[in-house]
Short mmCIF file of C-alpha atoms and ligand atoms in Angstrom, two decimals:
data_model
loop_
_atom_site.label_atom_id
_atom_site.label_comp_id
_atom_site.label_asym_id
_atom_site.label_seq_id
_atom_site.Cartn_x
_atom_site.Cartn_y
_atom_site.Cartn_z
CA MET A 1 -105.25 150.46 4.71
CA ASN A 2 -103.36 149.82 7.94
CA ALA A 3 -99.70 150.68 7.98
CA PRO A 4 -97.53 147.55 8.24
CA ALA A 5 -96.23 146.94 11.75
CA ASP A 6 -92.74 148.31 12.34
CA PRO A 7 -90.55 145.20 12.94
CA SER A 8 -88.27 147.17 15.27
CA ILE A 9 -91.24 147.74 17.59
CA THR A 10 -92.68 144.18 17.55
CA ALA A 11 -89.24 142.65 18.05
CA ASP A 12 -89.11 144.29 21.47
CA VAL A 13 -92.28 142.54 22.59
CA SER A 14 -91.23 139.38 24.30
CA ASP A 15 -93.15 136.14 23.89
CA GLU A 16 -94.11 136.28 27.53
CA GLN A 17 -95.55 139.76 27.16
CA ARG A 18 -97.55 138.73 24.10
CA ILE A 19 -98.99 135.69 25.89
CA SER A 20 -100.04 137.73 28.85
CA ASP A 21 -101.70 140.27 26.51
CA GLU A 22 -103.53 137.44 24.79
CA GLU A 23 -104.49 135.95 28.10
CA ARG A 24 -105.83 139.30 29.27
CA LEU A 25 -107.93 139.58 26.13
CA PHE A 26 -109.26 136.05 26.65
CA ASP A 27 -110.20 136.85 30.26
CA GLU A 28 -111.88 140.06 29.13
CA LEU A 29 -113.95 138.30 26.48
CA ILE A 30 -115.10 135.76 29.07
CA ALA A 31 -115.87 138.45 31.66
CA ASN A 32 -117.89 140.46 29.12
CA GLU A 33 -119.98 137.46 28.03
CA GLN A 34 -118.43 137.56 24.58
CA ARG A 35 -117.51 134.48 22.65
CA ILE A 36 -114.23 132.74 22.07
CA GLU A 37 -113.92 131.75 18.41
CA PRO A 38 -111.68 129.06 16.82
CA ARG A 39 -108.89 131.45 15.77
CA ASP A 40 -108.73 133.26 19.10
CA TRP A 41 -105.97 132.54 21.59
CA MET A 42 -107.15 130.31 24.41
CA PRO A 43 -105.43 128.59 27.34
CA GLU A 44 -104.42 125.02 26.53
CA ALA A 45 -106.51 123.71 29.44
CA TYR A 46 -109.63 125.48 28.03
CA ARG A 47 -109.03 123.90 24.62
CA LYS A 48 -108.48 120.44 26.14
CA THR A 49 -111.55 120.69 28.36
CA LEU A 50 -113.70 121.67 25.39
CA ILE A 51 -112.33 118.92 23.16
CA ARG A 52 -113.09 116.39 25.88
CA GLN A 53 -116.55 117.73 26.64
CA ILE A 54 -117.70 118.29 23.05
CA SER A 55 -116.35 114.98 21.76
CA GLN A 56 -117.94 113.09 24.68
CA HIS A 57 -121.16 114.89 23.90
CA ALA A 58 -120.89 113.93 20.19
CA HIS A 59 -120.19 110.29 21.09
CA SER A 60 -123.24 110.27 23.38
CA GLU A 61 -125.48 111.44 20.54
CA ILE A 62 -124.16 108.75 18.19
CA ILE A 63 -124.18 105.88 20.71
CA GLY A 64 -127.57 107.13 21.89
CA MET A 65 -129.03 106.18 18.51
CA GLN A 66 -128.66 102.49 19.34
CA PRO A 67 -131.10 101.87 22.21
CA GLU A 68 -133.87 103.52 20.17
CA GLY A 69 -132.73 102.26 16.77
CA ASN A 70 -133.44 98.89 18.34
CA TRP A 71 -137.20 99.65 18.14
CA ILE A 72 -137.56 101.17 14.66
CA THR A 73 -138.58 97.88 13.04
CA ARG A 74 -140.96 97.07 15.88
CA ALA A 75 -142.69 100.43 16.42
CA PRO A 76 -146.43 99.75 16.86
CA SER A 77 -147.65 101.82 13.87
CA LEU A 78 -146.38 103.50 10.71
CA LYS A 79 -146.77 106.91 12.39
CA ARG A 80 -144.73 105.81 15.43
CA LYS A 81 -142.08 104.34 13.14
CA ALA A 82 -141.78 107.59 11.13
CA ILE A 83 -141.50 109.66 14.33
CA LEU A 84 -138.91 107.35 15.87
CA MET A 85 -136.84 107.30 12.68
CA ALA A 86 -136.88 111.10 12.56
CA LYS A 87 -135.79 111.25 16.19
CA VAL A 88 -132.91 108.79 15.76
CA GLN A 89 -131.83 110.70 12.64
CA ASP A 90 -131.86 113.95 14.63
CA GLU A 91 -129.44 112.34 17.09
CA ALA A 92 -127.07 111.52 14.22
CA GLY A 93 -127.30 115.17 13.17
CA HIS A 94 -126.49 116.31 16.72
CA GLY A 95 -123.41 114.11 16.66
CA LEU A 96 -122.30 115.66 13.39
CA TYR A 97 -122.73 119.28 14.56
CA LEU A 98 -120.77 118.44 17.68
CA TYR A 99 -117.95 116.59 15.92
CA SER A 100 -117.67 119.63 13.62
CA ALA A 101 -117.54 121.98 16.62
CA ALA A 102 -114.79 119.85 18.23
CA GLN A 103 -112.82 119.83 14.96
CA THR A 104 -112.50 123.62 15.13
CA LEU A 105 -110.32 123.05 18.23
CA GLY A 106 -107.72 121.07 16.31
CA ILE A 107 -108.74 117.43 16.67
CA THR A 108 -109.76 115.37 13.64
CA ARG A 109 -112.97 113.38 13.24
CA ASP A 110 -110.84 110.24 12.73
CA GLU A 111 -109.02 110.74 16.04
CA MET A 112 -112.28 111.18 17.90
CA MET A 113 -113.87 108.14 16.27
CA GLN A 114 -110.79 106.06 17.00
CA GLN A 115 -110.87 107.10 20.67
CA LEU A 116 -114.50 106.02 20.84
CA ILE A 117 -114.16 102.62 19.21
CA ASP A 118 -110.97 101.85 21.13
CA GLY A 119 -112.91 102.45 24.34
CA ARG A 120 -110.65 105.38 25.33
CA ALA A 121 -113.42 108.01 25.13
CA LYS A 122 -116.41 108.31 27.41
CA TYR A 123 -120.03 108.83 26.44
CA SER A 124 -123.12 109.26 28.56
CA SER A 125 -123.55 106.19 30.77
CA ILE A 126 -127.29 106.14 30.28
CA PHE A 127 -126.98 104.60 26.84
CA ASN A 128 -125.56 101.41 28.33
CA TYR A 129 -128.98 100.38 29.60
CA PRO A 130 -131.22 98.06 27.54
CA THR A 131 -134.58 98.86 25.94
CA PRO A 132 -136.70 95.73 26.38
CA THR A 133 -140.17 97.25 25.77
CA TRP A 134 -141.87 99.85 23.58
CA ALA A 135 -142.51 101.94 26.70
CA ASP A 136 -138.75 102.46 26.91
CA MET A 137 -139.09 104.73 23.86
CA GLY A 138 -141.48 106.87 25.87
CA ALA A 139 -139.32 106.86 29.00
CA ILE A 140 -136.16 107.71 27.05
CA GLY A 141 -137.83 110.63 25.28
CA TRP A 142 -139.42 111.96 28.44
CA LEU A 143 -136.57 111.39 30.89
CA VAL A 144 -133.32 111.14 28.91
CA ASP A 145 -134.09 113.82 26.34
CA GLY A 146 -135.68 115.82 29.16
CA ALA A 147 -132.46 115.68 31.16
CA ALA A 148 -130.52 116.52 27.98
CA ILE A 149 -132.62 119.69 27.58
CA CYS A 150 -131.94 120.80 31.16
CA ASN A 151 -128.24 120.23 30.60
CA GLN A 152 -128.06 121.77 27.16
CA VAL A 153 -130.22 124.90 27.29
CA PRO A 154 -127.57 126.68 29.42
CA LEU A 155 -124.90 125.41 27.01
CA CYS A 156 -126.45 127.61 24.28
CA ARG A 157 -124.61 130.40 26.15
CA ALA A 158 -121.32 128.49 26.43
CA SER A 159 -118.34 130.80 25.95
CA TYR A 160 -116.99 128.81 23.00
CA GLY A 161 -118.86 130.08 19.91
CA PRO A 162 -119.15 126.92 17.77
CA TYR A 163 -120.35 124.87 20.76
CA GLY A 164 -122.98 127.38 21.87
CA ARG A 165 -124.32 127.81 18.32
CA ALA A 166 -124.55 124.05 17.75
CA MET A 167 -126.54 123.77 20.97
CA VAL A 168 -129.24 126.22 19.83
CA ARG A 169 -130.44 123.90 17.08
CA VAL A 170 -129.87 120.76 19.13
CA CYS A 171 -132.11 122.10 21.90
CA LYS A 172 -134.99 122.81 19.52
CA GLU A 173 -134.89 119.21 18.41
CA GLU A 174 -134.49 117.85 21.94
CA SER A 175 -137.67 119.63 22.88
CA PHE A 176 -139.52 117.71 20.13
CA HIS A 177 -137.91 114.49 21.40
CA GLN A 178 -139.09 115.08 24.92
CA ARG A 179 -142.65 115.76 23.81
CA GLN A 180 -142.80 112.65 21.66
CA GLY A 181 -141.62 110.57 24.63
CA PHE A 182 -144.21 112.17 26.90
CA GLU A 183 -146.90 111.46 24.32
CA ILE A 184 -145.92 107.79 24.02
CA LEU A 185 -146.20 107.42 27.80
CA LEU A 186 -149.50 109.35 27.91
CA THR A 187 -151.00 107.05 25.27
CA LEU A 188 -149.85 103.96 27.18
CA MET A 189 -151.13 105.33 30.50
CA GLN A 190 -154.56 105.83 28.91
CA GLY A 191 -154.52 102.27 27.59
CA THR A 192 -154.97 98.87 29.18
CA GLU A 193 -153.78 97.81 32.62
CA GLU A 194 -150.90 95.95 30.97
CA GLN A 195 -149.86 99.06 29.01
CA ARG A 196 -149.94 101.18 32.15
CA ARG A 197 -147.76 98.64 33.93
CA MET A 198 -145.32 98.66 31.03
CA ALA A 199 -145.11 102.50 31.13
CA GLN A 200 -144.55 102.55 34.91
CA ASP A 201 -141.92 99.83 34.66
CA ALA A 202 -140.00 101.82 32.03
CA VAL A 203 -140.16 104.97 34.18
CA ASP A 204 -138.91 102.95 37.17
CA ARG A 205 -135.89 101.76 35.19
CA TRP A 206 -134.94 105.08 33.55
CA TYR A 207 -135.64 107.54 36.37
CA TRP A 208 -132.48 107.04 38.44
CA PRO A 209 -130.03 106.78 35.51
CA SER A 210 -131.56 109.99 34.09
CA LEU A 211 -130.89 111.81 37.40
CA ALA A 212 -127.31 110.52 37.28
CA MET A 213 -126.87 112.12 33.81
CA PHE A 214 -126.14 115.45 35.54
CA GLY A 215 -123.01 113.97 37.05
CA PRO A 216 -121.81 113.53 40.63
CA PRO A 217 -122.97 115.86 43.44
CA ASP A 218 -121.27 119.28 43.52
CA ASP A 219 -118.94 118.30 46.36
CA ARG A 220 -117.66 115.36 44.28
CA SER A 221 -117.33 117.18 40.96
CA PRO A 222 -113.83 118.69 41.00
CA ASN A 223 -113.78 120.11 37.44
CA SER A 224 -117.08 121.97 37.65
CA ALA A 225 -115.70 125.14 39.23
CA GLN A 226 -113.17 125.72 36.44
CA SER A 227 -115.79 125.04 33.75
CA MET A 228 -118.08 127.55 35.43
CA ALA A 229 -115.29 130.14 35.67
CA TRP A 230 -114.73 129.71 31.92
CA LYS A 231 -118.50 130.03 31.37
CA ILE A 232 -118.71 126.72 29.58
CA LYS A 233 -120.96 125.44 32.33
CA ARG A 234 -123.51 127.85 33.83
CA PHE A 235 -125.13 125.82 36.60
CA SER A 236 -123.79 123.17 38.94
CA ASN A 237 -124.78 119.49 38.62
CA ASP A 238 -127.05 119.67 41.66
CA GLU A 239 -128.74 122.87 40.46
CA LEU A 240 -129.50 121.25 37.11
CA ARG A 241 -130.82 118.12 38.82
CA GLN A 242 -133.16 120.29 40.90
CA ARG A 243 -134.50 121.98 37.76
CA PHE A 244 -135.02 118.62 36.09
CA VAL A 245 -136.96 117.14 39.00
CA GLY A 246 -138.99 120.36 39.20
CA MET A 247 -139.95 119.86 35.56
CA LEU A 248 -140.78 116.15 36.03
CA VAL A 249 -143.02 116.33 39.10
CA PRO A 250 -146.02 118.12 37.49
CA GLN A 251 -145.60 116.14 34.25
CA ALA A 252 -145.61 112.83 36.17
CA GLU A 253 -148.92 113.89 37.71
CA ILE A 254 -150.46 114.52 34.31
CA LEU A 255 -149.17 111.17 33.08
CA GLY A 256 -150.33 109.35 36.17
CA VAL A 257 -146.95 107.68 36.70
CA THR A 258 -145.13 107.49 40.02
CA LEU A 259 -141.55 108.71 40.24
CA PRO A 260 -139.78 105.82 41.97
CA ASP A 261 -138.32 107.79 44.87
CA PRO A 262 -140.25 107.50 48.16
CA GLU A 263 -138.10 110.26 49.67
CA LEU A 264 -138.92 112.81 46.97
CA ARG A 265 -140.67 115.89 48.39
CA PHE A 266 -140.64 119.64 47.95
CA ASP A 267 -139.21 121.47 50.92
CA GLU A 268 -141.06 124.79 51.21
CA ALA A 269 -138.45 126.31 53.51
CA SER A 270 -135.48 125.86 51.18
CA GLY A 271 -137.51 125.92 47.94
CA ARG A 272 -135.72 122.73 46.88
CA TYR A 273 -136.63 119.14 46.25
CA GLU A 274 -135.35 116.62 48.70
CA MET A 275 -134.58 113.32 47.09
CA GLY A 276 -133.21 109.86 47.80
CA GLU A 277 -129.57 109.01 47.31
CA ILE A 278 -128.49 108.17 43.73
CA ASP A 279 -126.56 104.90 43.52
CA TRP A 280 -123.20 106.39 42.55
CA ASP A 281 -121.44 103.02 42.82
CA GLU A 282 -123.62 101.76 39.99
CA PHE A 283 -123.00 104.96 38.01
CA PHE A 284 -119.21 104.60 38.25
CA GLU A 285 -119.40 100.86 37.46
CA VAL A 286 -121.28 101.61 34.23
CA LEU A 287 -118.86 104.43 33.47
CA ARG A 288 -115.96 102.00 33.86
CA GLY A 289 -117.48 99.85 31.15
CA ASN A 290 -119.38 97.33 33.25
CA GLY A 291 -122.98 98.35 32.49
CA PRO A 292 -125.47 95.93 30.95
CA CYS A 293 -124.83 97.01 27.32
CA ASN A 294 -121.36 98.70 27.20
CA THR A 295 -119.74 95.93 25.17
CA GLU A 296 -122.67 95.61 22.78
CA ARG A 297 -122.83 99.38 22.13
CA LEU A 298 -119.13 99.69 21.36
CA GLU A 299 -119.11 96.55 19.25
CA ARG A 300 -122.02 97.85 17.16
CA ARG A 301 -120.29 101.21 16.73
CA ARG A 302 -117.03 99.52 15.69
CA THR A 303 -118.77 97.29 13.14
CA ALA A 304 -120.74 100.21 11.71
CA HIS A 305 -117.51 102.18 11.38
CA GLU A 306 -115.73 99.35 9.58
CA ASP A 307 -118.72 98.61 7.34
CA GLY A 308 -118.88 102.29 6.41
CA ALA A 309 -115.22 102.50 5.34
CA TRP A 310 -116.10 102.19 1.63
CA VAL A 311 -118.53 105.12 1.90
CA ARG A 312 -115.85 107.36 3.41
CA GLU A 313 -113.34 106.29 0.76
CA ALA A 314 -115.83 106.90 -2.06
CA ALA A 315 -116.74 110.34 -0.66
CA ALA A 316 -113.06 111.29 -0.30
CA GLU A 317 -112.34 110.12 -3.86
CA TYR A 318 -115.34 112.07 -5.19
CA ALA A 319 -114.17 115.20 -3.37
CA ARG A 320 -110.64 114.72 -4.74
CA ARG A 321 -111.94 114.43 -8.33
CA GLN A 322 -114.22 117.44 -7.93
CA ALA A 323 -111.28 119.46 -6.60
CA SER A 324 -108.97 118.49 -9.46
CA ALA A 325 -111.76 119.13 -12.01
CA SER A 326 -112.35 122.63 -10.67
CA ALA A 327 -108.59 123.28 -10.56
CA LEU A 328 -108.48 122.29 -14.23
CA ASP A 329 -111.41 124.60 -15.05
CA GLU A 330 -109.59 127.49 -13.38
CA GLU A 331 -106.46 126.79 -15.38
CA VAL A 332 -108.45 126.74 -18.65
CA ALA A 333 -110.18 129.99 -17.71
FE1 LIG B 401 -129.56 114.71 20.86
FE1 LIG B 402 -132.65 113.73 21.69
#
């Protein structure tokens, strides 16, 4: 057993000294690629950054269920319907792991949900685009889940333990999502002329928004450097975009689709892809709430939340009764 600390010694340690010791330990853990866990000391800015990032990520998973949920009743076969349902359900699960990870930082699920339905929280802009055809299910899986994988694989090594661990499972599922999207597009591209046109049209509409998912170029992304110093983020936005395009190019060839960027080419000298300019004005417009489906997505989320109130109340009441029943059992024993 450890001897109890001598109060005359600890009393001499000033608050300032203790904070700088804690800060040193935090810096050491980060430098040594070790993980920060919920009970560890962390700088307030690190905590706030993580709450913002993880809750935005959770909201994206949950809102991201809507564009695809839109096609569950109209999937072209029972097999496609079962696959799509499983995929949309996975996204709900991702949201739940991520809300749980954010809760370990001291924010409640209710607060996060309220921020989302009040329109105060952000989520990935890509989910504000519509899904008018079945080929959109293919393009979302291939491009949006594909971009999510590129973004999220490095997050498995994020310095905050609960976030990194949640990402490991999420990434396994995202990889299934990307393959199912690719397979939908491949089937369409091997079909009729009309099906091929539908697949190409969906790729044309989702390609640029999927590139924008990595965020603004490095010289316009002021928070990236701090996130990289804290080892939350491991690669810059532009590096991740390069990786993503590098993954897409050979897959587009197999599919027989054209990536809608006439300027896209591999530059042997620099070993990088050169690409056309992303329309950042459009990106920021959608982010500000003016995309084609922002209002509809939030409205649907708000209604679902209100309609689900009785479920939350019933679950809380059940938990309360279980707790008082087990307290009673303990007393009897
Ligand atoms: Fe997901
Ligand atoms: Fe996904």
